[in-house]
PDB file of C-alpha atoms and ligand atoms in Angstrom:
ATOM      1  CA  UNK O   1     -43.082   2.269 -30.408  1.00  0.00           C
ATOM      2  CA  UNK O   2     -39.391   2.549 -29.186  1.00  0.00           C
ATOM      3  CA  UNK O   3     -38.681   1.967 -25.866  1.00  0.00           C
ATOM      4  CA  UNK O   4     -37.260   4.499 -23.648  1.00  0.00           C
ATOM      5  CA  UNK O   5     -33.784   3.300 -21.933  1.00  0.00           C
ATOM      6  CA  UNK O   6     -33.924   4.087 -17.679  1.00  0.00           C
ATOM      7  CA  UNK O   7     -32.375   7.179 -16.652  1.00  0.00           C
ATOM      8  CA  UNK O   8     -31.377   4.267 -13.815  1.00  0.00           C
ATOM      9  CA  UNK O   9     -27.900   2.754 -14.391  1.00  0.00           C
ATOM     10  CA  UNK O  10     -27.338  -0.390 -13.793  1.00  0.00           C
ATOM     11  CA  UNK O  11     -26.531  -1.413  -9.474  1.00  0.00           C
ATOM     12  CA  UNK O  12     -22.645  -3.163 -10.814  1.00  0.00           C
ATOM     13  CA  UNK O  13     -21.624  -6.522  -8.821  1.00  0.00           C
ATOM     14  CA  UNK O  14     -18.449  -6.885  -7.496  1.00  0.00           C
ATOM     15  CA  UNK O  15     -16.188  -9.874  -7.569  1.00  0.00           C
ATOM     16  CA  UNK O  16     -12.801 -10.365  -7.001  1.00  0.00           C
ATOM     17  CA  UNK O  17     -10.141 -12.516  -8.200  1.00  0.00           C
ATOM     18  CA  UNK O  18      -6.478 -13.890  -6.692  1.00  0.00           C
ATOM     19  CA  UNK O  19      -3.698 -12.318  -8.134  1.00  0.00           C
ATOM     20  CA  UNK O  20      -1.200 -12.859  -5.478  1.00  0.00           C
ATOM     21  CA  UNK O  21      -1.869 -15.828  -3.462  1.00  0.00           C
ATOM     22  CA  UNK O  22      -0.882 -15.733   0.563  1.00  0.00           C
ATOM     23  CA  UNK O  23       1.658 -18.340   0.393  1.00  0.00           C
ATOM     24  CA  UNK O  24       2.921 -15.872  -2.165  1.00  0.00           C
ATOM     25  CA  UNK O  25       3.229 -12.857   0.044  1.00  0.00           C
ATOM     26  CA  UNK O  26       4.795 -14.124   2.759  1.00  0.00           C
ATOM     27  CA  UNK O  27       7.065 -15.820   1.161  1.00  0.00           C
ATOM     28  CA  UNK O  28       8.118 -12.920  -0.963  1.00  0.00           C
ATOM     29  CA  UNK O  29       8.269 -11.100   2.511  1.00  0.00           C
ATOM     30  CA  UNK O  30      10.276 -13.085   3.850  1.00  0.00           C
ATOM     31  CA  UNK O  31      12.891 -12.659   1.371  1.00  0.00           C
ATOM     32  CA  UNK O  32      12.141  -8.999   1.406  1.00  0.00           C
ATOM     33  CA  UNK O  33      13.359  -8.844   5.563  1.00  0.00           C
ATOM     34  CA  UNK O  34      16.664 -10.181   4.856  1.00  0.00           C
ATOM     35  CA  UNK O  35      17.662  -8.284   2.031  1.00  0.00           C
ATOM     36  CA  UNK O  36      16.336  -4.752   4.715  1.00  0.00           C
ATOM     37  CA  UNK O  37      18.256  -6.898   7.189  1.00  0.00           C
ATOM     38  CA  UNK O  38      21.391  -7.533   4.768  1.00  0.00           C
ATOM     39  CA  UNK O  39      21.294  -3.514   4.238  1.00  0.00           C
ATOM     40  CA  UNK O  40      20.837  -2.876   7.686  1.00  0.00           C
ATOM     41  CA  UNK O  41      22.619  -5.310  10.294  1.00  0.00           C
ATOM     42  CA  UNK O  42      23.068  -3.850  13.476  1.00  0.00           C
ATOM     43  CA  UNK O  43      20.823  -1.286  13.835  1.00  0.00           C
ATOM     44  CA  UNK O  44      17.575  -0.897  15.324  1.00  0.00           C
ATOM     45  CA  UNK O  45      14.798  -0.625  12.934  1.00  0.00           C
ATOM     46  CA  UNK O  46      11.696   2.151  12.840  1.00  0.00           C
ATOM     47  CA  UNK O  47       9.240   0.897  10.963  1.00  0.00           C
ATOM     48  CA  UNK O  48       6.460   3.596  10.083  1.00  0.00           C
ATOM     49  CA  UNK O  49       3.095   2.291   8.625  1.00  0.00           C
ATOM     50  CA  UNK O  50       0.970   4.333   6.322  1.00  0.00           C
ATOM     51  CA  UNK O  51      -2.801   3.453   7.911  1.00  0.00           C
ATOM     52  CA  UNK O  52      -5.037   1.082   6.857  1.00  0.00           C
ATOM     53  CA  UNK O  53      -3.397  -0.464   4.182  1.00  0.00           C
ATOM     54  CA  UNK O  54      -0.332  -0.897   5.701  1.00  0.00           C
ATOM     55  CA  UNK O  55      -0.887  -3.007   9.296  1.00  0.00           C
ATOM     56  CA  UNK O  56      -0.859  -6.542   7.946  1.00  0.00           C
ATOM     57  CA  UNK O  57       2.139  -6.463   5.395  1.00  0.00           C
ATOM     58  CA  UNK O  58       4.127  -4.088   8.771  1.00  0.00           C
ATOM     59  CA  UNK O  59       2.740  -6.695  11.133  1.00  0.00           C
ATOM     60  CA  UNK O  60       4.715  -9.591   8.947  1.00  0.00           C
ATOM     61  CA  UNK O  61       7.512  -7.959   8.086  1.00  0.00           C
ATOM     62  CA  UNK O  62       8.408  -7.234  11.149  1.00  0.00           C
ATOM     63  CA  UNK O  63       8.234 -10.569  12.803  1.00  0.00           C
ATOM     64  CA  UNK O  64      10.333 -11.593  10.268  1.00  0.00           C
ATOM     65  CA  UNK O  65      13.461  -9.042  10.289  1.00  0.00           C
ATOM     66  CA  UNK O  66      14.821 -10.224  13.360  1.00  0.00           C
ATOM     67  CA  UNK O  67      16.984  -8.181  15.980  1.00  0.00           C
ATOM     68  CA  UNK O  68      15.358  -4.549  17.240  1.00  0.00           C
ATOM     69  CA  UNK O  69      12.740  -3.111  15.774  1.00  0.00           C
ATOM     70  CA  UNK O  70      10.073  -0.410  17.413  1.00  0.00           C
ATOM     71  CA  UNK O  71       7.002   0.847  14.548  1.00  0.00           C
ATOM     72  CA  UNK O  72       4.747   3.565  14.532  1.00  0.00           C
ATOM     73  CA  UNK O  73       1.869   4.402  12.335  1.00  0.00           C
ATOM     74  CA  UNK O  74       0.955   8.180  10.151  1.00  0.00           C
ATOM     75  CA  UNK O  75      -2.599   8.555   7.945  1.00  0.00           C
ATOM     76  CA  UNK O  76      -3.122  10.147   5.427  1.00  0.00           C
ATOM     77  CA  UNK O  77      -6.273  10.979   2.785  1.00  0.00           C
ATOM     78  CA  UNK O  78      -6.169  11.012  -0.898  1.00  0.00           C
ATOM     79  CA  UNK O  79      -8.935   8.056  -2.485  1.00  0.00           C
ATOM     80  CA  UNK O  80     -12.010   8.985   0.154  1.00  0.00           C
ATOM     81  CA  UNK O  81     -14.565   6.056  -1.241  1.00  0.00           C
ATOM     82  CA  UNK O  82     -13.619   5.814  -5.190  1.00  0.00           C
ATOM     83  CA  UNK O  83     -10.852   4.052  -6.891  1.00  0.00           C
ATOM     84  CA  UNK O  84      -8.915   7.002  -7.772  1.00  0.00           C
ATOM     85  CA  UNK O  85      -6.995   9.750  -6.422  1.00  0.00           C
ATOM     86  CA  UNK O  86      -8.032  12.600  -5.954  1.00  0.00           C
ATOM     87  CA  UNK O  87      -4.070  13.849  -6.371  1.00  0.00           C
ATOM     88  CA  UNK O  88      -4.694  15.757  -3.009  1.00  0.00           C
ATOM     89  CA  UNK O  89      -2.372  13.913  -0.275  1.00  0.00           C
ATOM     90  CA  UNK O  90      -3.478  15.407   3.915  1.00  0.00           C
ATOM     91  CA  UNK O  91      -2.105  13.930   6.581  1.00  0.00           C
ATOM     92  CA  UNK O  92      -4.676  12.895   9.562  1.00  0.00           C
ATOM     93  CA  UNK O  93      -2.413  11.460  12.049  1.00  0.00           C
ATOM     94  CA  UNK O  94       1.213  11.859  12.317  1.00  0.00           C
ATOM     95  CA  UNK O  95       4.002  10.274  14.102  1.00  0.00           C
ATOM     96  CA  UNK O  96       4.118   9.588  18.108  1.00  0.00           C
ATOM     97  CA  UNK O  97       7.888   9.938  18.261  1.00  0.00           C
ATOM     98  CA  UNK O  98      10.276  11.937  16.710  1.00  0.00           C
ATOM     99  CA  UNK O  99      12.680  10.169  13.470  1.00  0.00           C
ATOM    100  CA  UNK O 100      15.472  11.796  14.647  1.00  0.00           C
ATOM    101  CA  UNK O 101      18.316   9.853  14.163  1.00  0.00           C
ATOM    102  CA  UNK O 102      17.226   7.101  14.060  1.00  0.00           C
ATOM    103  CA  UNK O 103      16.851   4.001  10.795  1.00  0.00           C
ATOM    104  CA  UNK O 104      13.148   4.635   9.443  1.00  0.00           C
ATOM    105  CA  UNK O 105      11.625   2.302   7.442  1.00  0.00           C
ATOM    106  CA  UNK O 106       8.267   4.010   5.796  1.00  0.00           C
ATOM    107  CA  UNK O 107       5.869   0.854   5.223  1.00  0.00           C
ATOM    108  CA  UNK O 108       3.350   1.460   1.856  1.00  0.00           C
ATOM    109  CA  UNK O 109       0.892  -0.919   0.463  1.00  0.00           C
ATOM    110  CA  UNK O 110       1.061   0.092  -2.971  1.00  0.00           C
ATOM    111  CA  UNK O 111       2.533   2.758  -4.935  1.00  0.00           C
ATOM    112  CA  UNK O 112       0.316   4.024  -7.426  1.00  0.00           C
ATOM    113  CA  UNK O 113       0.674   7.984  -8.326  1.00  0.00           C
ATOM    114  CA  UNK O 114       3.497   7.789  -6.307  1.00  0.00           C
ATOM    115  CA  UNK O 115       1.799  10.822  -4.750  1.00  0.00           C
ATOM    116  CA  UNK O 116       1.640   9.722  -1.213  1.00  0.00           C
ATOM    117  CA  UNK O 117       4.891   8.483  -0.824  1.00  0.00           C
ATOM    118  CA  UNK O 118       6.277  11.170  -1.994  1.00  0.00           C
ATOM    119  CA  UNK O 119       4.795  13.880   0.519  1.00  0.00           C
ATOM    120  CA  UNK O 120       5.667  11.562   3.571  1.00  0.00           C
ATOM    121  CA  UNK O 121      10.058  11.829   2.107  1.00  0.00           C
ATOM    122  CA  UNK O 122       9.265  15.608   2.236  1.00  0.00           C
ATOM    123  CA  UNK O 123       8.136  15.382   4.908  1.00  0.00           C
ATOM    124  CA  UNK O 124      10.411  12.625   6.465  1.00  0.00           C
ATOM    125  CA  UNK O 125      13.746  14.260   5.184  1.00  0.00           C
ATOM    126  CA  UNK O 126      12.749  17.577   7.158  1.00  0.00           C
ATOM    127  CA  UNK O 127      12.695  15.792  10.445  1.00  0.00           C
ATOM    128  CA  UNK O 128      16.718  14.141  10.094  1.00  0.00           C
ATOM    129  CA  UNK O 129      16.281  10.600  10.308  1.00  0.00           C
ATOM    130  CA  UNK O 130      19.415   8.194  10.260  1.00  0.00           C
ATOM    131  CA  UNK O 131      18.579   6.557   7.125  1.00  0.00           C
ATOM    132  CA  UNK O 132      15.271   6.757   5.110  1.00  0.00           C
ATOM    133  CA  UNK O 133      13.779   3.945   3.161  1.00  0.00           C
ATOM    134  CA  UNK O 134      11.282   3.126   1.310  1.00  0.00           C
ATOM    135  CA  UNK O 135       9.140  -0.434   1.260  1.00  0.00           C
ATOM    136  CA  UNK O 136       6.014  -1.289  -0.277  1.00  0.00           C
ATOM    137  CA  UNK O 137       4.231  -4.623  -0.784  1.00  0.00           C
ATOM    138  CA  UNK O 138       3.244  -4.016  -4.539  1.00  0.00           C
ATOM    139  CA  UNK O 139       3.829  -1.097  -6.806  1.00  0.00           C
ATOM    140  CA  UNK O 140       2.054   0.105  -9.978  1.00  0.00           C
ATOM    141  CA  UNK O 141       4.190   1.258 -12.169  1.00  0.00           C
ATOM    142  CA  UNK O 142       2.301   2.022 -15.284  1.00  0.00           C
ATOM    143  CA  UNK O 143       0.297   4.661 -12.862  1.00  0.00           C
ATOM    144  CA  UNK O 144       3.246   6.606 -11.913  1.00  0.00           C
ATOM    145  CA  UNK O 145       3.303   9.802 -12.022  1.00  0.00           C
ATOM    146  CA  UNK O 146       5.925  11.080 -10.236  1.00  0.00           C
ATOM    147  CA  UNK O 147      10.083  10.460  -9.920  1.00  0.00           C
ATOM    148  CA  UNK O 148       9.278   8.372  -6.520  1.00  0.00           C
ATOM    149  CA  UNK O 149      10.680   4.665  -6.522  1.00  0.00           C
ATOM    150  CA  UNK O 150      10.588   2.858  -2.969  1.00  0.00           C
ATOM    151  CA  UNK O 151      13.847   1.139  -1.872  1.00  0.00           C
ATOM    152  CA  UNK O 152      12.059  -3.031  -1.130  1.00  0.00           C
ATOM    153  CA  UNK O 153       9.282  -3.776  -3.600  1.00  0.00           C
ATOM    154  CA  UNK O 154       7.192  -6.924  -2.889  1.00  0.00           C
ATOM    155  CA  UNK O 155       5.880  -6.875  -6.348  1.00  0.00           C
ATOM    156  CA  UNK O 156       5.305  -5.445  -9.952  1.00  0.00           C
ATOM    157  CA  UNK O 157       1.552  -5.341 -10.793  1.00  0.00           C
ATOM    158  CA  UNK O 158      -0.311  -4.331 -13.562  1.00  0.00           C
ATOM    159  CA  UNK O 159      -2.361  -1.620 -13.903  1.00  0.00           C
ATOM    160  CA  UNK O 160      -5.427  -3.486 -11.324  1.00  0.00           C
ATOM    161  CA  UNK O 161      -7.577  -2.011  -8.822  1.00  0.00           C
ATOM    162  CA  UNK O 162      -6.444  -4.233  -5.492  1.00  0.00           C
ATOM    163  CA  UNK O 163      -7.972  -5.122  -2.835  1.00  0.00           C
ATOM    164  CA  UNK O 164      -6.783  -7.846   0.240  1.00  0.00           C
ATOM    165  CA  UNK O 165      -3.998  -7.917   2.619  1.00  0.00           C
ATOM    166  CA  UNK O 166      -4.772  -4.713   3.990  1.00  0.00           C
ATOM    167  CA  UNK O 167      -6.388  -3.207   0.723  1.00  0.00           C
ATOM    168  CA  UNK O 168      -9.611  -1.877   0.662  1.00  0.00           C
ATOM    169  CA  UNK O 169     -12.356  -0.387  -2.413  1.00  0.00           C
ATOM    170  CA  UNK O 170     -14.655   1.897   0.782  1.00  0.00           C
ATOM    171  CA  UNK O 171     -13.070   0.137   3.158  1.00  0.00           C
ATOM    172  CA  UNK O 172     -13.499  -2.987   2.424  1.00  0.00           C
ATOM    173  CA  UNK O 173     -11.755  -6.433   1.481  1.00  0.00           C
ATOM    174  CA  UNK O 174      -8.859  -5.371   3.974  1.00  0.00           C
ATOM    175  CA  UNK O 175      -9.483  -8.949   5.325  1.00  0.00           C
ATOM    176  CA  UNK O 176      -8.901 -10.809   2.421  1.00  0.00           C
ATOM    177  CA  UNK O 177      -5.464 -12.805   2.888  1.00  0.00           C
ATOM    178  CA  UNK O 178      -4.869 -12.426  -0.371  1.00  0.00           C
ATOM    179  CA  UNK O 179      -4.318 -10.132  -2.921  1.00  0.00           C
ATOM    180  CA  UNK O 180      -6.940 -10.138  -5.096  1.00  0.00           C
ATOM    181  CA  UNK O 181      -8.306  -7.951  -8.744  1.00  0.00           C
ATOM    182  CA  UNK O 182     -11.247  -6.403  -7.907  1.00  0.00           C
ATOM    183  CA  UNK O 183     -13.430  -5.439 -11.122  1.00  0.00           C
ATOM    184  CA  UNK O 184     -16.926  -3.981 -11.579  1.00  0.00           C
ATOM    185  CA  UNK O 185     -19.588  -6.028 -13.663  1.00  0.00           C
ATOM    186  CA  UNK O 186     -23.043  -5.747 -15.758  1.00  0.00           C
ATOM    187  CA  UNK O 187     -25.315  -8.094 -13.825  1.00  0.00           C
ATOM    188  CA  UNK O 188     -25.808 -11.119 -16.307  1.00  0.00           C
ATOM    189  CA  UNK O 189     -29.782 -10.798 -17.394  1.00  0.00           C
ATOM    190  CA  UNK O 190     -31.532 -13.948 -17.015  1.00  0.00           C
TER     191      UNK O 190
HETATM  192  P1  IMP Y 201      -0.745   7.475  -4.514  1.00  0.00           P
HETATM  193  O1  IMP Y 201      -0.439   8.064  -3.967  1.00  0.00           O
HETATM  194  O2  IMP Y 201      -1.233   6.921  -5.822  1.00  0.00           O
HETATM  195  O3  IMP Y 201       0.430   5.588  -4.802  1.00  0.00           O
HETATM  196  O4  IMP Y 201      -0.897   5.610  -3.876  1.00  0.00           O
HETATM  197  C1  IMP Y 201      -1.053   4.974  -2.822  1.00  0.00           C
HETATM  198  C2  IMP Y 201      -2.567   4.840  -2.186  1.00  0.00           C
HETATM  199  O5  IMP Y 201      -3.227   4.811  -2.615  1.00  0.00           O
HETATM  200  C3  IMP Y 201      -2.098   3.755  -0.970  1.00  0.00           C
HETATM  201  O6  IMP Y 201      -1.587   3.700   0.104  1.00  0.00           O
HETATM  202  C4  IMP Y 201      -3.319   3.080  -1.647  1.00  0.00           C
HETATM  203  O7  IMP Y 201      -4.349   3.235  -0.098  1.00  0.00           O
HETATM  204  C5  IMP Y 201      -4.368   3.284  -2.854  1.00  0.00           C
HETATM  205  N1  IMP Y 201      -4.088   2.965  -3.333  1.00  0.00           N
HETATM  206  C6  IMP Y 201      -3.808   2.885  -4.746  1.00  0.00           C
HETATM  207  N2  IMP Y 201      -3.629   1.463  -5.860  1.00  0.00           N
HETATM  208  C7  IMP Y 201      -4.716   1.493  -4.890  1.00  0.00           C
HETATM  209  C8  IMP Y 201      -5.652  -0.254  -5.438  1.00  0.00           C
HETATM  210  O8  IMP Y 201      -5.655  -0.956  -6.287  1.00  0.00           O
HETATM  211  N3  IMP Y 201      -6.290  -0.565  -4.641  1.00  0.00           N
HETATM  212  C9  IMP Y 201      -6.581   0.199  -2.784  1.00  0.00           C
HETATM  213  N4  IMP Y 201      -6.366   1.080  -2.815  1.00  0.00           N
HETATM  214  C10 IMP Y 201      -5.168   1.753  -3.840  1.00  0.00           C
END
């Protein structure tokens, strides 16, 4: 008798592999901070971090930006528990203070499809900042579905799902210091 296939899918094993080391991340953040300060030497820079993925990036970037800096946070939801965006962006936490007349740096962990930045830029532009610039640690150009491009980019990366340095999968892995590729493998047969 042929054996029936089990209707239960095997549990996939997650593994992470470093893509960008902690040292490279930190070195590049210094360079990006330098570029930003060169462009806005006198301004108080108002950093708006997109929760939660941008928290470490904002914290490290802020410390490399000499001169006056203030921050605020905004939260959106689009991913849920998976690795694919739902395509629907929703504001779940608004800013605490007005951005009118300020030099605003919108800080995102990653530019993937671009839908989140497109949505946020539309809202922010209506609020009349003096300058509005976008800063992303990672950019996945192969995934873009919008015309949105970031003004400052840490690293351009291939089309892989990445975790660490603030980025998560189902709220895990944010605390890794490196940026790592997350893979899902079938368990090896013993
Ligand atoms: P976008 O709207 O598709 O550009 O996606 C932006 C948001 O999706 C980011 O702020 C991340 O929270 C999440 N995201 C996109 N790609 C990845 C990834 O490779 N790893 C973890 N989160 C990701």
